[in-house]
mmCIF file of C-alpha atoms in Angstrom:
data_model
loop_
_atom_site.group_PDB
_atom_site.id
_atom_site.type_symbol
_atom_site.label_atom_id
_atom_site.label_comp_id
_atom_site.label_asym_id
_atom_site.label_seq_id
_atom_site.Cartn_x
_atom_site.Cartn_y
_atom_site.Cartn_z
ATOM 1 C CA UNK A 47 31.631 5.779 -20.295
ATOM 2 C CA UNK A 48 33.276 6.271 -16.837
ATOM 3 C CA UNK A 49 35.065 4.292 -15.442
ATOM 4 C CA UNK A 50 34.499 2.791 -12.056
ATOM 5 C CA UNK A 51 37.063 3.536 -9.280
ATOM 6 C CA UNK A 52 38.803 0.514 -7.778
ATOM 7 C CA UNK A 53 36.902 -0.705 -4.562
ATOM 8 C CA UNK A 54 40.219 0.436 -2.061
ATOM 9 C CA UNK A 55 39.841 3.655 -3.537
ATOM 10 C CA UNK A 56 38.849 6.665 -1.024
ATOM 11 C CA UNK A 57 37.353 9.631 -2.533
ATOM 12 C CA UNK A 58 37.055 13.044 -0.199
ATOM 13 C CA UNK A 59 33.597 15.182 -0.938
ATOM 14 C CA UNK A 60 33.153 13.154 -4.454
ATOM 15 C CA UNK A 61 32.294 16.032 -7.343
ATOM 16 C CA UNK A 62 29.470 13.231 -8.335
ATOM 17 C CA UNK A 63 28.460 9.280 -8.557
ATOM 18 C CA UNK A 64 27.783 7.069 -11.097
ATOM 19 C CA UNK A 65 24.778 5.171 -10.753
ATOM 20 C CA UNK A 66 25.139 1.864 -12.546
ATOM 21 C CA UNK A 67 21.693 0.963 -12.970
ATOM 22 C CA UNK A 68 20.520 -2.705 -11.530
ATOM 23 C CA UNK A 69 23.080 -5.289 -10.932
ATOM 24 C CA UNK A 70 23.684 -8.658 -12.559
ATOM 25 C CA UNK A 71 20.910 -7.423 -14.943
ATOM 26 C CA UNK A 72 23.164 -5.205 -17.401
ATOM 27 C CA UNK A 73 22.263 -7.470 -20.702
ATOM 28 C CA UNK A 74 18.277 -6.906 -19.848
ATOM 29 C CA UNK A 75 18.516 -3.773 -18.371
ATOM 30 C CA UNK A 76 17.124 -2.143 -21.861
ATOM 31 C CA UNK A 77 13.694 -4.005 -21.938
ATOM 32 C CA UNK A 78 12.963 -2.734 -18.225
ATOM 33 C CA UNK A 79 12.211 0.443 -19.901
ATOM 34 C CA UNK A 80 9.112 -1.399 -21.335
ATOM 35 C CA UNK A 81 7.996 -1.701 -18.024
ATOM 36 C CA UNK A 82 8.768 1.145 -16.100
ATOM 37 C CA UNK A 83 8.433 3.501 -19.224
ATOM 38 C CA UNK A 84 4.511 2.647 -19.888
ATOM 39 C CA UNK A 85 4.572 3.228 -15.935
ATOM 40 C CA UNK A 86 6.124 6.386 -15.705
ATOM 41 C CA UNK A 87 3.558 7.428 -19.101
ATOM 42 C CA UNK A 88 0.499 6.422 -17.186
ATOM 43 C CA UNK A 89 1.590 8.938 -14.517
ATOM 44 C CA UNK A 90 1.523 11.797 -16.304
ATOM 45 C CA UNK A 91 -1.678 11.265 -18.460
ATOM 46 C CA UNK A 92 -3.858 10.086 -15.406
ATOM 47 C CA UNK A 93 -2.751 12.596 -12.853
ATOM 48 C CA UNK A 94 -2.257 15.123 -15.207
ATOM 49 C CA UNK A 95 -6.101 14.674 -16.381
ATOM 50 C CA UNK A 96 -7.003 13.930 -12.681
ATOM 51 C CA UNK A 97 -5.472 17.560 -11.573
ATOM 52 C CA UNK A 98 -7.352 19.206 -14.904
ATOM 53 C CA UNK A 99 -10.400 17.154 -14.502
ATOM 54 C CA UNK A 100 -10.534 18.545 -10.810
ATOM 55 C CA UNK A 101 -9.405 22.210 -11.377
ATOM 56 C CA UNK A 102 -11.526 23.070 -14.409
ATOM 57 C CA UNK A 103 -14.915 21.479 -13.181
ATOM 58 C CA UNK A 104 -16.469 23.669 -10.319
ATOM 59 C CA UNK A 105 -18.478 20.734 -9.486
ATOM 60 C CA UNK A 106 -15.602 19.304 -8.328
ATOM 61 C CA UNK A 107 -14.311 21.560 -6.207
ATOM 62 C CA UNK A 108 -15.328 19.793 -2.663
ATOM 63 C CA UNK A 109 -13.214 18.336 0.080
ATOM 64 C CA UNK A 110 -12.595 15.078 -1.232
ATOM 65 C CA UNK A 111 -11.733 15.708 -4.728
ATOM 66 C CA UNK A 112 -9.354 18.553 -3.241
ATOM 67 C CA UNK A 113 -7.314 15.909 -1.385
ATOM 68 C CA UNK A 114 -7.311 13.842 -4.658
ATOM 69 C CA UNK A 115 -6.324 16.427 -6.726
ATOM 70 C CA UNK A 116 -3.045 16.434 -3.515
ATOM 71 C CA UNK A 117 -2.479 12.602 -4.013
ATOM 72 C CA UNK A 118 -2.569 13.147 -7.897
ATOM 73 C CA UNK A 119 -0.003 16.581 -7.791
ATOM 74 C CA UNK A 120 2.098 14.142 -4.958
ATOM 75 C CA UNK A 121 2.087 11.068 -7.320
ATOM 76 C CA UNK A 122 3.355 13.090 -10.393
ATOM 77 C CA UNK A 123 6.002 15.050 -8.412
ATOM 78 C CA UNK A 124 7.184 11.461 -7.383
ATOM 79 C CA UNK A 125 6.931 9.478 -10.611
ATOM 80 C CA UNK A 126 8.993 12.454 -11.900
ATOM 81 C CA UNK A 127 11.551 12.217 -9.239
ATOM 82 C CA UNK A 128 13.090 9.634 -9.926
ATOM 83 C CA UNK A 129 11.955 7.912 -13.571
ATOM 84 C CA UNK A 130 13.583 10.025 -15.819
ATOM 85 C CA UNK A 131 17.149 9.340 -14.719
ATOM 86 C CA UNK A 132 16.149 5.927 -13.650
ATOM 87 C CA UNK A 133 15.051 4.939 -17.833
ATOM 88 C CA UNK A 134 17.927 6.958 -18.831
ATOM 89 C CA UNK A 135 20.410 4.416 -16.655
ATOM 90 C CA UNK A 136 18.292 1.215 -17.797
ATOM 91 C CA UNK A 137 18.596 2.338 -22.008
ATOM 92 C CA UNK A 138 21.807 3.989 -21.815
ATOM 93 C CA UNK A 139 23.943 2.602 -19.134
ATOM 94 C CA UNK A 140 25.656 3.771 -16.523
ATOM 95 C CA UNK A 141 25.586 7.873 -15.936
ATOM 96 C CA UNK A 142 27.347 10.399 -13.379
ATOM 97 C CA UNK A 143 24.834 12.586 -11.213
ATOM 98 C CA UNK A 144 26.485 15.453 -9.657
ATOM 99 C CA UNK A 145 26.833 15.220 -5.668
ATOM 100 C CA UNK A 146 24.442 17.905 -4.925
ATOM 101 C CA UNK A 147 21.947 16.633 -7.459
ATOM 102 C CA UNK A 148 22.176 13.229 -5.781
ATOM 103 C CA UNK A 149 21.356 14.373 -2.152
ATOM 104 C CA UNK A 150 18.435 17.019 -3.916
ATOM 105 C CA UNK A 151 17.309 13.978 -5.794
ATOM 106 C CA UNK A 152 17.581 11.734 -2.236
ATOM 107 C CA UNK A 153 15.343 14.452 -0.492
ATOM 108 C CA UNK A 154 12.755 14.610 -2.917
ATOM 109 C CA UNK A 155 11.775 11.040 -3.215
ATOM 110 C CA UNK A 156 11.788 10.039 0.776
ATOM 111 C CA UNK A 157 9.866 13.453 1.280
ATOM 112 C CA UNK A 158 7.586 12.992 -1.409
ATOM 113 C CA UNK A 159 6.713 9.195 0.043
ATOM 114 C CA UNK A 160 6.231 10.529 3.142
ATOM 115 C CA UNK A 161 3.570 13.116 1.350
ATOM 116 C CA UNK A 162 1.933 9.994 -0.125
ATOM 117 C CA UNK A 163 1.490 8.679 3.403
ATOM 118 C CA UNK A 164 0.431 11.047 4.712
ATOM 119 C CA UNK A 165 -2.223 12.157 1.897
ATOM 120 C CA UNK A 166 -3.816 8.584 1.959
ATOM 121 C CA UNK A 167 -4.310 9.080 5.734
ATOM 122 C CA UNK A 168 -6.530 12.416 5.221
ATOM 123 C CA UNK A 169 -8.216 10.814 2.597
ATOM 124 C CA UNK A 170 -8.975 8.295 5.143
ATOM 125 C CA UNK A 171 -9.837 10.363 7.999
ATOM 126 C CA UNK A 172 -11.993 12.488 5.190
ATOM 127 C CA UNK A 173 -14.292 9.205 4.727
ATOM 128 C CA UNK A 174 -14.321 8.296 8.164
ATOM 129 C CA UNK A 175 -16.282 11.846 8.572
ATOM 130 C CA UNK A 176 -18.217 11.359 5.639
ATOM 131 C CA UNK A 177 -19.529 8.089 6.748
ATOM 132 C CA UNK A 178 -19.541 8.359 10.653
ATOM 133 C CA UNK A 179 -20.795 11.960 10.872
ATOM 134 C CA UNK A 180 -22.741 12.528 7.504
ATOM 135 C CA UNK A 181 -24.598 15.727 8.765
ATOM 136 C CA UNK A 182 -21.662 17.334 10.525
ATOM 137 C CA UNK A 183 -19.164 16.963 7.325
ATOM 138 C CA UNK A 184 -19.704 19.847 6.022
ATOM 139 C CA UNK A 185 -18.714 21.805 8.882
ATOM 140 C CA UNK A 186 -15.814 19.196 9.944
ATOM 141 C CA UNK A 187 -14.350 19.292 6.692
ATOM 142 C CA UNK A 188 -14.127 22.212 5.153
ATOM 143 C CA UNK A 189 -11.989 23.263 1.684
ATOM 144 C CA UNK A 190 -9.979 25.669 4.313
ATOM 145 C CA UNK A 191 -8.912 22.975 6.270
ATOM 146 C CA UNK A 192 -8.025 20.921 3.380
ATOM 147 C CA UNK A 193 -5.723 23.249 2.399
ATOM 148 C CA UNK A 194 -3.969 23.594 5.941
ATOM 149 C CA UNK A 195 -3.812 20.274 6.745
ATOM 150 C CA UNK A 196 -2.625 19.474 2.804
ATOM 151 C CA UNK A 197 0.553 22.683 3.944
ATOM 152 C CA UNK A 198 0.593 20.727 7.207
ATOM 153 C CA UNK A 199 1.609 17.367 5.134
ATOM 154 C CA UNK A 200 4.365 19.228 3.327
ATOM 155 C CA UNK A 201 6.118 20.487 6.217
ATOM 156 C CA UNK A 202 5.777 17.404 8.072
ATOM 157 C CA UNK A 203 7.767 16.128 5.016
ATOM 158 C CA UNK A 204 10.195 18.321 4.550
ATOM 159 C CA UNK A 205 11.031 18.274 8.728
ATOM 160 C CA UNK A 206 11.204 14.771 8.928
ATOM 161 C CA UNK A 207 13.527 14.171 5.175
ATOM 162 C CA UNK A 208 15.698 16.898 5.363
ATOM 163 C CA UNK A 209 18.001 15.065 7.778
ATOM 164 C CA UNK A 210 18.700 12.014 5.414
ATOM 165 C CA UNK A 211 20.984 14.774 3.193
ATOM 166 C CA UNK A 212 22.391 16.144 6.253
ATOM 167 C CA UNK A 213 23.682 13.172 7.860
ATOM 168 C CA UNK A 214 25.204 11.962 4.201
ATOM 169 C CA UNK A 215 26.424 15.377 4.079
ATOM 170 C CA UNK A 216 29.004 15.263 7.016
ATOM 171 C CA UNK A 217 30.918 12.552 5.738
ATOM 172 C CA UNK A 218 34.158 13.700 4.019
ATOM 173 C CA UNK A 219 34.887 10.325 2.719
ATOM 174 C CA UNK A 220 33.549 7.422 0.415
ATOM 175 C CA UNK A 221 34.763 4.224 -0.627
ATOM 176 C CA UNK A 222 33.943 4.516 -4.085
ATOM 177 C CA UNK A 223 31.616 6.835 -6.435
ATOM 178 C CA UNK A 224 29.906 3.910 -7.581
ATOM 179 C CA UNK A 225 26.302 3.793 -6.852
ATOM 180 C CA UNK A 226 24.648 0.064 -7.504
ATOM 181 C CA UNK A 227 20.926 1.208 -8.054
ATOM 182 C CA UNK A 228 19.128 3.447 -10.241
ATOM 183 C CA UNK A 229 18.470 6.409 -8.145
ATOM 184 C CA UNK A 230 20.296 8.224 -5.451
ATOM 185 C CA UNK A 231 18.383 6.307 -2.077
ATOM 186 C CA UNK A 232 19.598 6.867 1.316
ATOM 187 C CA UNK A 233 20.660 3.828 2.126
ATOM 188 C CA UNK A 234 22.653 2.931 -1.338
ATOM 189 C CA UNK A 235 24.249 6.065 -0.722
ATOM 190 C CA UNK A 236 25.193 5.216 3.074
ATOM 191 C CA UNK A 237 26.899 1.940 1.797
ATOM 192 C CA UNK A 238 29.494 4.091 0.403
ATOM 193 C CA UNK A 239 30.425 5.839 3.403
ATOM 194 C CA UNK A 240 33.448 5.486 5.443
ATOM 195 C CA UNK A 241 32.795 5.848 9.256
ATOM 196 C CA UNK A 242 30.123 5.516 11.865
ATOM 197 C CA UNK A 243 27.210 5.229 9.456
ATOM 198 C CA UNK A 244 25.070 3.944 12.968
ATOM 199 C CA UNK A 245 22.852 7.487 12.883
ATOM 200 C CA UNK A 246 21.688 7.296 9.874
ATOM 201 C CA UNK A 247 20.281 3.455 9.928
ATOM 202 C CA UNK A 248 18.704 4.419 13.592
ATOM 203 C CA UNK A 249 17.347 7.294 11.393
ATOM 204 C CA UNK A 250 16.174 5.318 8.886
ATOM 205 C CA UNK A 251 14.453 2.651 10.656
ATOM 206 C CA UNK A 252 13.092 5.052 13.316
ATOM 207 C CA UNK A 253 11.901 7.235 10.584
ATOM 208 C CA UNK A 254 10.131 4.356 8.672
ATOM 209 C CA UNK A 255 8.488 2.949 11.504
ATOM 210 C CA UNK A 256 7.049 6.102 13.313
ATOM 211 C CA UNK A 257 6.036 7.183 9.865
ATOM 212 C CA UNK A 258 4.613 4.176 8.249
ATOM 213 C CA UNK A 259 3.517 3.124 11.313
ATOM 214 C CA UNK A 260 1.612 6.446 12.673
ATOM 215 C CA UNK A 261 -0.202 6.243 9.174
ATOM 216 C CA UNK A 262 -1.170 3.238 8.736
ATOM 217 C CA UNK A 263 -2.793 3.076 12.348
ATOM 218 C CA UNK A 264 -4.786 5.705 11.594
ATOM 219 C CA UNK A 265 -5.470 4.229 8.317
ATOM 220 C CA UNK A 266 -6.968 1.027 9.966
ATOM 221 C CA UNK A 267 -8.357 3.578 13.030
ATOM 222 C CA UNK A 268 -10.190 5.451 10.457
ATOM 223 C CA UNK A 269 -11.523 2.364 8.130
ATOM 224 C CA UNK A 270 -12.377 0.806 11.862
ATOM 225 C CA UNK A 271 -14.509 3.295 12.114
ATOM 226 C CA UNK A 272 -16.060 3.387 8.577
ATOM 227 C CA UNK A 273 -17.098 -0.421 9.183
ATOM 228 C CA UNK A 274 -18.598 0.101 12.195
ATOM 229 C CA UNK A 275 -20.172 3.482 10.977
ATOM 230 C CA UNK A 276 -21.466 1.234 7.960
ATOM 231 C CA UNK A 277 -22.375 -1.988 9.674
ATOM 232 C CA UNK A 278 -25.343 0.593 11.551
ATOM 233 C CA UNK A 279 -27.075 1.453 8.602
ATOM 234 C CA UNK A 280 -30.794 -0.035 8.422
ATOM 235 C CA UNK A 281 -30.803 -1.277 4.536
ATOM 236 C CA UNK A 282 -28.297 -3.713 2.835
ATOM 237 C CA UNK A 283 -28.493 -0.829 -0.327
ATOM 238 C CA UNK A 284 -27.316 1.364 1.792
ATOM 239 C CA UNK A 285 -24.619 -0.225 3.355
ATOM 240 C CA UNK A 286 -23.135 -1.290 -0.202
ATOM 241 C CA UNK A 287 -23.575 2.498 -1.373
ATOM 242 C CA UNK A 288 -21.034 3.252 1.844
ATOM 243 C CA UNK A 289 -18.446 0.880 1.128
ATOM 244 C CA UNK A 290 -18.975 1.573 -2.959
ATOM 245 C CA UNK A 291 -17.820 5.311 -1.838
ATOM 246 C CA UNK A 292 -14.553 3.784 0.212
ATOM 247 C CA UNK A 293 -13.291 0.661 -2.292
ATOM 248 C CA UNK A 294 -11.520 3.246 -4.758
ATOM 249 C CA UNK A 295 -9.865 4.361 -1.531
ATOM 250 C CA UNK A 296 -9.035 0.820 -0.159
ATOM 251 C CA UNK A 297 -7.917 0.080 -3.464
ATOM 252 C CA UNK A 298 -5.304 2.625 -3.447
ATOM 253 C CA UNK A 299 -4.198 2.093 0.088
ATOM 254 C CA UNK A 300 -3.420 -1.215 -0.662
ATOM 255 C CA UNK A 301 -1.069 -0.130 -4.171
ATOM 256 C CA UNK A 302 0.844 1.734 -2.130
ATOM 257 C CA UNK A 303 1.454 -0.292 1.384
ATOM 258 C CA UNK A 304 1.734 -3.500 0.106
ATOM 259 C CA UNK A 305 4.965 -3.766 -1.994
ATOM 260 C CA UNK A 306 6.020 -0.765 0.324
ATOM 261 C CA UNK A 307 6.124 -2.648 3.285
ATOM 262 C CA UNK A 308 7.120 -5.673 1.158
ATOM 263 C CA UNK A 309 10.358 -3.502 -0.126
ATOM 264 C CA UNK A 310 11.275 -2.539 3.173
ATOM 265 C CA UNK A 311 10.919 -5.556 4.820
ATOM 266 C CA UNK A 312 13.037 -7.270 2.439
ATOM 267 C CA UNK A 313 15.824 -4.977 2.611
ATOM 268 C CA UNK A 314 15.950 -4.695 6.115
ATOM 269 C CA UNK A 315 15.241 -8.234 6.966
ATOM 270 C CA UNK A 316 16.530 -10.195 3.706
ATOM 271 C CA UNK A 317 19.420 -8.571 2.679
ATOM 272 C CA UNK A 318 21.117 -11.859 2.954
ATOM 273 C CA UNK A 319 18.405 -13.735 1.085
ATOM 274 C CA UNK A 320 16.553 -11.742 -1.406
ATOM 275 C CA UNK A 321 19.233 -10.664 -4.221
ATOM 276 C CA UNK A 322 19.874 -6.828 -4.584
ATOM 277 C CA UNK A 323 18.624 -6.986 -8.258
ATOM 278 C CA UNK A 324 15.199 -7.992 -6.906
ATOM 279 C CA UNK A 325 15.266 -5.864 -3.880
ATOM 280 C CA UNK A 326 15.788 -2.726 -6.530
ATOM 281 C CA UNK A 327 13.165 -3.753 -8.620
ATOM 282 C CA UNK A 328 11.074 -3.677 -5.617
ATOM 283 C CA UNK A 329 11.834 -0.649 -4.854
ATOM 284 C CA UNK A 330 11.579 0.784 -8.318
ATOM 285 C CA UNK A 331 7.663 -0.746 -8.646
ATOM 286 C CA UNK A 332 6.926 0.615 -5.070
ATOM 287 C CA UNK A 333 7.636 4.167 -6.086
ATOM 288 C CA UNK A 334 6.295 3.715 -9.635
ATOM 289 C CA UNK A 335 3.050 1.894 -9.091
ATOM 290 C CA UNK A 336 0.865 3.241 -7.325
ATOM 291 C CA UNK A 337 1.257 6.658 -9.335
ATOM 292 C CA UNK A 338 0.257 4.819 -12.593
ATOM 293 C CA UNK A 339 -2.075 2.792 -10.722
ATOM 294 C CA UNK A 340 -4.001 5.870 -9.055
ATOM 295 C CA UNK A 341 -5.936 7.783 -11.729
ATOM 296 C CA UNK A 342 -7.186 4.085 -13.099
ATOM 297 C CA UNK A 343 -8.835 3.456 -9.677
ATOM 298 C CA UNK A 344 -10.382 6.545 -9.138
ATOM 299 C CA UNK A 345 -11.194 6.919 -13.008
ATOM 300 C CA UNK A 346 -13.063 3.728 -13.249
ATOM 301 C CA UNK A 347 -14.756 3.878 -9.646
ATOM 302 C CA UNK A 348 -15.566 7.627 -8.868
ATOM 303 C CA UNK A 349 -18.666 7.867 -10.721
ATOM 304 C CA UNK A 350 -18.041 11.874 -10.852
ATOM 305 C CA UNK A 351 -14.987 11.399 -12.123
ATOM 306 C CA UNK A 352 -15.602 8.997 -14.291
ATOM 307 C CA UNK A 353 -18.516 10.954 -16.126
ATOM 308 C CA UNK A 354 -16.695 13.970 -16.308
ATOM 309 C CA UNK A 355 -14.074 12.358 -18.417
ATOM 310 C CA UNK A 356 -16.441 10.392 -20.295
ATOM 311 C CA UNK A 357 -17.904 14.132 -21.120
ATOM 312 C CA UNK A 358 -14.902 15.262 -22.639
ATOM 313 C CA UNK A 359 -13.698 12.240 -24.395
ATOM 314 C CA UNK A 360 -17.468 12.802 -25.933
ATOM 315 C CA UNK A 361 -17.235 16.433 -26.246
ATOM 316 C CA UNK A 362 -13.976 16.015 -28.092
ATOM 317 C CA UNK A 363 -14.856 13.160 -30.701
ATOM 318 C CA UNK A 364 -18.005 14.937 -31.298
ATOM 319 C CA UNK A 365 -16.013 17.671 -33.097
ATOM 320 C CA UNK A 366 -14.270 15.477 -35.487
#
């Protein structure tokens, strides 16, 4: 195992760091895995028939599905970001990650969140012109501009991320190649910096506000409009059919928001009072969630989805 450096030790451009895995958890650390292992599992069978589900059934092949065939390719992308290493630190203990690995590994998961964010508010905006402007959809929202606003998203991501390597990359020095967390986040990586670490907080918080914020905005602008959209039509049936079409979507919103804002909030705002083990854990379920919790809601409430799979699950045990 390697051995930590002592905590006066300074260490110039660090070869790599040793995440540790959760602290004051070490003796439980191993039976995590039975939580975020099933997690990390149900990512990769629900997007992964999600993404097959969508690209082998023409059918399917429509605005909507298109972006949720994007949430499902962003979801697995992120899951796989980060759990690997992370169950390999909570079964086997501590591990080095090369420095360049560690700022790759810190760009991918903030840029890949972002992605999310930004997916969940096209999906949004894609119902509010479903709803709102029923006979105009199909000219509004086309599969073209799916795809350009989906290569819109990733750019957007990788503008706004790629300075959270860049500032940790001008540092020469650290106070210790100990990392107390499971993956390489900006800000566990910032607490081991020595010097003016005040541009990449302001980074950080600006980042996470304009972001978040932006979205979710135009989240509640777009679900504003939904309401109001539905709230108009002349039968009660055909007001629940509307929001039946939207609650997968709500659902969703709400797995991934909720313990993100939760997270953030208490790390910026409870450091002093929420202990680190349980801030990491939060931050660990944010990321880990809503991927496993994804192809459930739209399995069991997209009736399109749902029957397709159904099909196949028949189709298969039929043949045995």
């Amino acid at each position: 195992m390697t051995e930590a450096p002592q905590p006066n030790s300074t260490f110039s451009h660090p070869t790599f760091f040793v995440l540790t895995g959760i602290p004051g958890l070490a003796g439980v650390q191993a039976w995590l895995t039975l939580v975020f292992g099933p997690m990390y599992l149900l990512s990769l069978l629900g997007n992964g028939a999600l993404l097959a589900v969508v690209q082998t059934d023409s059918t399917l092949h429509q605005p909507m599905f298109l972006l949720l065939a994007t949430l499902a390719a962003t979801d697995l992308s992120l899951a796989t970001s980060i759990a690997p290493g992370l169950l390999a630190v909570l079964w086997l203990g501590p591990r080095p990650v090369p420095y360049a690995a560690c700022l790759v590994q810190m760009f991918f998961v903030h840029a890949l969140t972002a992605m999310e964010s930004g997916v969940l508010l096209a999906m949004a905006c894609d119902r509010a012109a479903a709803v709102g402007r029923p006979l105009h959809y199909p000219i509004l929202v086309t599969k073209a501009r799916v795809g350009y606003a989906a290569l819109a998203l990733v750019l957007k991501a990788v503008a706004i991320v790629v300075p959270f390597p860049l500032l940790v990359a001008r540092f020469e020095h650290f106070r210790a190649q100990t990392i107390n967390h499971v993956y390489c986040a900006h800000m566990a990586v910032v607490e081991l910096v020595v010097g003016d670490t005040g541009a990449n907080n302001l980074y950080g918080l600006v980042l996470s506000l304009a972001v978040s914020g932006i979205d979710i905005l135009g989240i509640t602008g777009s679900y504003g409009l939904i309401t109001h959209a539905v709230l108009q039509l002349p039968t009660r049936e055909a007001r629940a059919k509307a929001f039946g079409t939207c609650s997968s979507h709500i659902c969703v919103i709400l797995a991934f928001y909720v313990p993100g804002l939760f997270s953030y909030l208490t790390h910026r705002f409870g450091r002093h009072t929420v202990p680190k083990p349980v801030h990491i854990l939060l931050s660990n379920i944010y990321l880990l969630l809503p991927p496993a919790l994804n192809p459930l809601i739209y399995g069991a409430r997209t009736k399109q989805i749902r029957d397709r799979l159904l099909e196949i699950f028949t189709f298969k045990k039929s043949q045995f």
